[in-house]
Short mmCIF file of C-alpha atoms in Angstrom, two decimals:
data_model
loop_
_atom_site.label_atom_id
_atom_site.label_comp_id
_atom_site.label_asym_id
_atom_site.label_seq_id
_atom_site.Cartn_x
_atom_site.Cartn_y
_atom_site.Cartn_z
CA UNK A 1 91.95 142.99 -3.33
CA UNK A 2 94.03 141.19 -0.78
CA UNK A 3 97.20 142.79 0.34
CA UNK A 4 100.16 140.96 1.68
CA UNK A 5 102.92 142.82 3.03
CA UNK A 6 106.12 140.24 3.90
CA UNK A 7 109.25 141.19 5.61
CA UNK A 8 109.03 144.71 4.80
CA UNK A 9 111.94 147.02 5.64
CA UNK A 10 112.56 150.74 5.00
CA UNK A 11 115.90 152.65 5.86
CA UNK A 12 116.23 156.52 5.40
CA UNK A 13 119.89 157.02 5.60
CA UNK A 14 121.12 155.14 8.66
CA UNK A 15 117.55 155.23 10.28
CA UNK A 16 115.44 152.42 9.86
CA UNK A 17 111.56 153.21 9.51
CA UNK A 18 110.18 149.87 9.15
CA UNK A 19 111.59 146.46 10.56
CA UNK A 20 110.53 143.44 9.09
CA UNK A 21 106.97 144.21 9.13
CA UNK A 22 104.35 141.36 7.99
CA UNK A 23 100.72 142.09 7.60
CA UNK A 24 97.72 140.55 5.77
CA UNK A 25 94.81 142.79 4.80
CA UNK A 26 91.58 141.02 3.55
CA UNK A 27 89.73 142.06 0.40
CA UNK A 28 87.21 144.51 1.47
CA UNK A 29 88.76 145.18 4.69
CA UNK A 30 88.75 148.60 6.47
CA UNK A 31 92.28 148.41 8.28
CA UNK A 32 93.41 151.29 10.67
CA UNK A 33 97.22 151.77 10.88
CA UNK A 34 97.36 153.45 14.48
CA UNK A 35 100.63 154.54 16.32
CA UNK A 36 102.46 157.56 17.79
CA UNK A 37 104.57 159.89 15.63
CA UNK A 38 107.53 158.34 14.05
CA UNK A 39 106.07 154.81 14.75
CA UNK A 40 106.22 154.01 10.93
CA UNK A 41 102.63 154.02 9.95
CA UNK A 42 102.77 156.73 7.03
CA UNK A 43 105.86 154.83 5.67
CA UNK A 44 104.00 151.68 5.62
CA UNK A 45 101.15 153.34 3.68
CA UNK A 46 103.21 155.01 1.40
CA UNK A 47 105.25 151.97 0.63
CA UNK A 48 101.74 150.24 -0.17
CA UNK A 49 101.02 153.18 -2.25
CA UNK A 50 104.21 152.84 -4.24
CA UNK A 51 105.38 156.56 -2.77
CA UNK A 52 108.08 154.68 -0.94
CA UNK A 53 110.34 151.94 -2.38
CA UNK A 54 111.21 149.37 0.58
CA UNK A 55 114.60 148.60 1.28
CA UNK A 56 113.69 144.84 1.49
CA UNK A 57 110.53 142.76 1.49
CA UNK A 58 107.38 142.22 -0.77
CA UNK A 59 104.02 143.89 -1.30
CA UNK A 60 101.69 141.62 -2.88
CA UNK A 61 98.41 142.96 -4.42
CA UNK A 62 96.56 139.48 -4.89
CA UNK A 63 99.32 137.12 -6.46
CA UNK A 64 101.40 139.83 -7.94
CA UNK A 65 104.36 141.30 -5.95
CA UNK A 66 104.01 145.14 -6.39
CA UNK A 67 106.87 146.24 -4.26
CA UNK A 68 109.03 147.50 -7.22
CA UNK A 69 106.02 148.61 -9.44
CA UNK A 70 104.90 152.23 -10.07
CA UNK A 71 102.04 154.07 -8.44
CA UNK A 72 99.90 153.88 -11.67
CA UNK A 73 100.40 150.11 -11.91
CA UNK A 74 99.18 149.76 -8.53
CA UNK A 75 95.87 151.40 -9.22
CA UNK A 76 95.45 152.96 -5.74
CA UNK A 77 93.30 155.97 -4.62
CA UNK A 78 95.28 157.97 -2.18
CA UNK A 79 93.78 160.67 0.23
CA UNK A 80 96.20 163.04 1.62
CA UNK A 81 95.56 164.96 5.24
CA UNK A 82 96.31 168.17 3.22
CA UNK A 83 93.51 167.10 0.74
CA UNK A 84 96.03 168.21 -2.26
CA UNK A 85 93.00 169.67 -4.38
CA UNK A 86 93.98 171.85 -7.38
CA UNK A 87 92.87 175.48 -6.42
CA UNK A 88 92.45 176.59 -9.77
CA UNK A 89 89.85 174.02 -10.45
CA UNK A 90 86.36 173.50 -9.59
CA UNK A 91 84.87 170.55 -7.57
CA UNK A 92 83.84 168.83 -10.69
CA UNK A 93 87.04 169.16 -12.60
CA UNK A 94 89.29 168.11 -9.41
CA UNK A 95 87.26 164.89 -9.26
CA UNK A 96 87.55 164.15 -12.86
CA UNK A 97 91.27 164.90 -12.94
CA UNK A 98 92.46 161.41 -12.85
CA UNK A 99 90.31 160.34 -15.78
CA UNK A 100 91.14 162.97 -17.96
CA UNK A 101 94.91 162.66 -17.67
CA UNK A 102 94.65 159.00 -18.10
CA UNK A 103 96.32 157.81 -21.66
CA UNK A 104 93.70 158.33 -24.72
CA UNK A 105 93.24 154.40 -24.97
CA UNK A 106 92.12 153.80 -21.30
CA UNK A 107 90.35 157.22 -20.97
CA UNK A 108 86.55 157.16 -20.57
CA UNK A 109 84.27 158.90 -22.92
CA UNK A 110 83.25 162.59 -21.71
CA UNK A 111 79.84 161.76 -21.10
CA UNK A 112 80.94 158.70 -19.09
CA UNK A 113 83.35 160.83 -17.09
CA UNK A 114 80.62 163.39 -16.21
CA UNK A 115 78.29 160.44 -15.27
CA UNK A 116 80.99 159.11 -12.89
CA UNK A 117 81.50 162.47 -11.33
CA UNK A 118 77.73 163.10 -11.05
CA UNK A 119 77.65 159.76 -9.16
CA UNK A 120 80.49 160.44 -6.82
CA UNK A 121 79.15 163.92 -5.94
CA UNK A 122 76.00 161.94 -4.96
CA UNK A 123 77.79 159.53 -2.96
CA UNK A 124 79.81 162.19 -1.03
CA UNK A 125 76.80 164.36 -0.67
CA UNK A 126 78.10 167.27 -2.68
CA UNK A 127 75.50 167.58 -5.27
CA UNK A 128 75.23 171.34 -6.31
CA UNK A 129 78.69 171.92 -5.41
CA UNK A 130 80.36 171.13 -8.46
CA UNK A 131 81.19 174.66 -9.92
CA UNK A 132 82.59 175.68 -6.51
CA UNK A 133 86.31 176.13 -5.88
CA UNK A 134 88.18 174.40 -3.16
CA UNK A 135 88.72 178.01 -1.49
CA UNK A 136 84.78 178.09 -1.25
CA UNK A 137 84.62 175.07 0.75
CA UNK A 138 84.77 173.93 4.42
CA UNK A 139 87.43 171.54 5.57
CA UNK A 140 85.25 168.76 5.82
CA UNK A 141 83.67 169.23 2.11
CA UNK A 142 87.32 169.73 0.72
CA UNK A 143 87.88 166.20 2.30
CA UNK A 144 84.86 164.77 0.84
CA UNK A 145 86.14 166.08 -2.65
CA UNK A 146 89.55 164.51 -2.23
CA UNK A 147 87.83 161.10 -1.49
CA UNK A 148 85.64 161.45 -4.47
CA UNK A 149 88.73 162.19 -6.76
CA UNK A 150 90.38 159.08 -5.28
CA UNK A 151 87.43 157.06 -5.99
CA UNK A 152 86.90 158.30 -9.32
CA UNK A 153 89.74 156.05 -10.89
CA UNK A 154 88.06 153.21 -9.55
CA UNK A 155 90.93 151.97 -7.48
CA UNK A 156 91.68 148.46 -6.28
CA UNK A 157 92.76 149.87 -2.99
CA UNK A 158 92.03 153.19 -1.25
CA UNK A 159 94.52 154.70 1.11
CA UNK A 160 94.18 157.47 3.34
CA UNK A 161 96.97 159.18 5.39
CA UNK A 162 95.41 161.12 8.32
CA UNK A 163 92.51 161.94 6.58
CA UNK A 164 90.68 164.02 9.11
CA UNK A 165 93.83 165.41 10.98
CA UNK A 166 93.21 168.92 9.83
CA UNK A 167 89.61 169.01 10.99
CA UNK A 168 88.16 170.23 14.26
CA UNK A 169 86.62 167.70 16.89
CA UNK A 170 82.84 167.54 15.66
CA UNK A 171 83.63 167.54 12.03
CA UNK A 172 85.98 164.59 12.47
CA UNK A 173 83.13 162.71 14.57
CA UNK A 174 80.85 163.21 11.59
CA UNK A 175 83.08 162.22 8.85
CA UNK A 176 84.13 159.17 10.63
CA UNK A 177 80.75 157.62 10.44
CA UNK A 178 80.53 158.89 6.91
CA UNK A 179 83.47 157.43 5.71
CA UNK A 180 82.62 154.21 7.42
CA UNK A 181 79.32 154.21 5.59
CA UNK A 182 80.88 154.99 2.31
CA UNK A 183 83.62 152.12 2.67
CA UNK A 184 80.62 149.59 3.58
CA UNK A 185 78.65 150.76 0.24
CA UNK A 186 81.65 150.46 -2.02
CA UNK A 187 83.51 147.75 -0.61
CA UNK A 188 86.97 148.81 -1.22
CA UNK A 189 90.11 147.53 0.42
CA UNK A 190 90.80 150.31 2.55
CA UNK A 191 93.95 151.09 4.65
CA UNK A 192 93.83 154.42 6.93
CA UNK A 193 96.75 156.14 9.05
CA UNK A 194 95.78 157.69 12.29
CA UNK A 195 97.47 158.59 15.53
CA UNK A 196 93.86 159.06 17.19
CA UNK A 197 92.94 155.94 18.79
CA UNK A 198 89.05 156.46 19.19
CA UNK A 199 89.08 157.07 15.47
CA UNK A 200 90.95 153.70 14.73
CA UNK A 201 88.80 151.81 17.30
CA UNK A 202 85.50 153.11 16.21
CA UNK A 203 85.92 152.90 12.14
CA UNK A 204 88.46 150.04 11.53
CA UNK A 205 87.42 146.13 10.97
CA UNK A 206 90.83 145.44 12.45
CA UNK A 207 93.75 147.95 13.80
CA UNK A 208 97.24 147.37 13.22
CA UNK A 209 99.50 148.89 16.17
CA UNK A 210 102.88 150.01 15.05
CA UNK A 211 105.69 151.17 17.44
CA UNK A 212 109.24 152.12 16.31
CA UNK A 213 108.84 150.40 13.09
CA UNK A 214 107.57 147.19 14.27
CA UNK A 215 104.00 145.74 14.87
CA UNK A 216 102.99 145.40 18.46
CA UNK A 217 99.61 143.98 17.67
CA UNK A 218 96.96 143.21 14.76
CA UNK A 219 93.48 142.50 16.02
CA UNK A 220 90.07 143.79 16.19
CA UNK A 221 89.06 147.06 18.05
CA UNK A 222 87.66 145.02 20.97
CA UNK A 223 90.69 142.75 21.32
CA UNK A 224 92.97 145.69 21.03
CA UNK A 225 91.44 147.29 23.88
CA UNK A 226 90.32 144.63 26.02
CA UNK A 227 93.29 142.16 25.30
CA UNK A 228 96.41 144.29 24.78
CA UNK A 229 99.30 141.87 23.65
CA UNK A 230 102.12 144.22 25.02
CA UNK A 231 102.69 146.84 27.78
CA UNK A 232 102.99 149.43 25.13
CA UNK A 233 99.58 148.93 23.81
CA UNK A 234 98.35 149.05 27.43
CA UNK A 235 100.12 152.49 27.74
CA UNK A 236 99.19 153.91 24.48
CA UNK A 237 95.36 152.92 23.78
CA UNK A 238 92.84 153.86 26.49
CA UNK A 239 93.87 154.62 30.38
CA UNK A 240 95.62 151.97 32.38
CA UNK A 241 97.43 151.63 35.52
CA UNK A 242 100.69 149.83 36.11
CA UNK A 243 101.87 148.39 39.67
CA UNK A 244 105.12 146.73 40.13
CA UNK A 245 104.31 143.03 41.50
CA UNK A 246 106.48 139.99 42.18
CA UNK A 247 106.30 136.46 40.76
CA UNK A 248 106.84 133.86 43.76
CA UNK A 249 106.01 130.19 43.79
CA UNK A 250 103.63 130.68 40.76
CA UNK A 251 101.80 133.46 42.62
CA UNK A 252 101.37 137.24 41.34
CA UNK A 253 101.90 139.23 44.51
CA UNK A 254 101.56 142.75 45.61
CA UNK A 255 102.92 142.68 48.91
CA UNK A 256 101.08 140.27 51.17
CA UNK A 257 98.43 140.01 48.83
CA UNK A 258 98.20 137.20 46.16
CA UNK A 259 96.12 138.48 43.20
CA UNK A 260 96.47 135.62 40.79
CA UNK A 261 98.46 132.30 39.63
CA UNK A 262 100.98 132.91 37.17
CA UNK A 263 100.38 131.05 33.64
CA UNK A 264 104.29 130.68 33.06
CA UNK A 265 107.15 129.56 35.40
CA UNK A 266 108.57 132.83 36.12
CA UNK A 267 110.10 134.39 39.15
CA UNK A 268 111.11 137.84 40.13
CA UNK A 269 109.81 141.40 39.43
CA UNK A 270 106.84 141.91 36.88
CA UNK A 271 104.42 144.51 35.85
CA UNK A 272 100.65 144.19 36.22
CA UNK A 273 98.55 146.37 34.10
CA UNK A 274 94.61 146.89 34.25
CA UNK A 275 92.46 149.59 32.94
CA UNK A 276 90.12 151.88 35.66
CA UNK A 277 86.93 150.36 34.63
CA UNK A 278 88.31 146.76 35.42
CA UNK A 279 88.52 147.24 39.19
CA UNK A 280 86.19 147.84 41.87
CA UNK A 281 86.48 149.37 45.48
CA UNK A 282 85.97 146.49 47.84
CA UNK A 283 85.42 145.61 51.61
CA UNK A 284 87.58 142.20 51.21
CA UNK A 285 90.40 142.77 53.86
CA UNK A 286 92.23 140.18 51.76
CA UNK A 287 92.45 142.36 48.94
CA UNK A 288 95.35 144.94 48.42
CA UNK A 289 94.75 148.08 50.58
CA UNK A 290 95.16 151.84 49.92
CA UNK A 291 94.14 155.30 50.49
CA UNK A 292 92.20 157.52 48.27
CA UNK A 293 94.34 160.79 47.36
CA UNK A 294 91.97 162.27 44.80
CA UNK A 295 88.94 162.26 42.91
CA UNK A 296 87.68 163.96 39.65
CA UNK A 297 84.69 163.73 36.98
CA UNK A 298 85.22 161.48 33.86
CA UNK A 299 82.25 161.26 31.71
CA UNK A 300 79.55 159.38 33.71
CA UNK A 301 81.87 158.08 36.15
CA UNK A 302 83.99 159.36 39.11
CA UNK A 303 87.44 158.45 38.67
CA UNK A 304 89.30 157.69 42.32
CA UNK A 305 93.06 157.91 42.80
CA UNK A 306 94.26 155.50 45.21
CA UNK A 307 97.83 155.33 46.62
CA UNK A 308 98.22 151.29 47.32
CA UNK A 309 99.99 150.14 50.56
CA UNK A 310 103.50 148.93 49.44
CA UNK A 311 102.95 150.24 45.71
CA UNK A 312 105.35 153.07 44.15
CA UNK A 313 102.58 154.62 42.23
CA UNK A 314 99.13 155.63 42.64
CA UNK A 315 96.29 153.84 40.66
CA UNK A 316 93.06 155.05 39.28
CA UNK A 317 89.69 153.58 39.52
CA UNK A 318 86.33 154.17 38.13
CA UNK A 319 83.38 154.71 40.47
CA UNK A 320 79.72 155.61 40.47
CA UNK A 321 79.05 159.50 40.61
CA UNK A 322 76.99 159.21 43.52
CA UNK A 323 79.33 156.91 45.58
CA UNK A 324 80.11 158.75 49.39
CA UNK A 325 83.91 158.44 49.09
CA UNK A 326 86.18 161.21 50.48
CA UNK A 327 89.91 161.69 50.39
CA UNK A 328 91.47 160.11 53.17
CA UNK A 329 89.17 156.98 53.13
CA UNK A 330 90.66 153.62 53.52
CA UNK A 331 89.64 151.06 50.96
CA UNK A 332 90.19 147.68 49.35
CA UNK A 333 90.80 147.28 45.53
CA UNK A 334 89.35 144.23 43.84
CA UNK A 335 91.18 143.85 40.38
CA UNK A 336 88.88 141.85 37.87
CA UNK A 337 90.79 142.10 34.82
CA UNK A 338 94.70 142.46 34.30
CA UNK A 339 97.57 141.19 32.67
CA UNK A 340 101.15 140.68 34.27
CA UNK A 341 104.15 140.83 31.98
CA UNK A 342 107.81 139.90 32.68
CA UNK A 343 110.39 141.28 30.39
CA UNK A 344 107.80 142.32 28.02
CA UNK A 345 106.26 138.59 27.74
CA UNK A 346 102.64 138.08 29.24
CA UNK A 347 102.97 135.55 31.78
CA UNK A 348 99.63 135.87 33.79
CA UNK A 349 95.89 137.19 33.19
CA UNK A 350 92.75 137.55 35.10
CA UNK A 351 89.36 137.91 33.42
CA UNK A 352 90.73 138.15 29.88
CA UNK A 353 90.23 135.66 26.89
CA UNK A 354 92.34 132.71 27.26
CA UNK A 355 93.72 132.91 23.84
CA UNK A 356 95.49 136.11 24.56
CA UNK A 357 97.46 134.67 27.49
#
């Protein structure tokens, strides 16, 4: 089921939550909605589900505009962060609930409901747990029951709001892989909300990044990380450095060093962004110079903090763990991949895809 969101706006009182969002979701796609608290990601998900009525705009399921249709008419499966399981019902009855409450003419026979519940228990790896109650399950098991209940009604679209937000780190990691496998086996069009960038980048076919009710970028995880379209994404996803630079005569300059040619005819101050792994320490005297002011271990790398000459802020660069570097050493910095923004518009890149410039 394709989903097309067009010009979607939502206002709560005088507070706008969504600003004319346009988003196309392909049939069978797993799309992550990523953003900080208050970015509008949950409001967008609830609008797609029918739990929020848009102030303006359209939401198409296929060729049909569903913006004013009921939740029931949309045939979506919704999984809440808090699971929303019925505590007085066992696992089997929780999963079957959406089928039992259907109108009689659309309700499957009891034998079919029992078969479908059995198949779903096998799918979510909870066979043998059907008679247990939610209070007898772990958080990860309760989340699996919630997903099985959403799938039981054979939804056209599966929507998940912070599905792993209440779980500890290791359980979250295990369930990410499991949910991706479930999605690949069932083929549902799936949209999930998260504020966890690792979760979004690991699980999604594409990621839609929201900020203050507007879409900043919609792209594959690789493009989101490697080719950020805006300064906000550089700052929000992954680690990054920002350096104030000058655009002069077509050059991107840091002090006396020329870093690149600008791809737009812009003069004046700008900001250069790069990630710690996209720079190397160098002996080139023409490269920007600086002093090592700190070091720390980050996974398999050592991260050096460098105060560049003429820069107001220090930057961080990844180096090999065995590198013989000391605080106070003078070094040159070779930046291999970066983007330059002026007034929020990208004006220069180095080592990035040409299409991203």
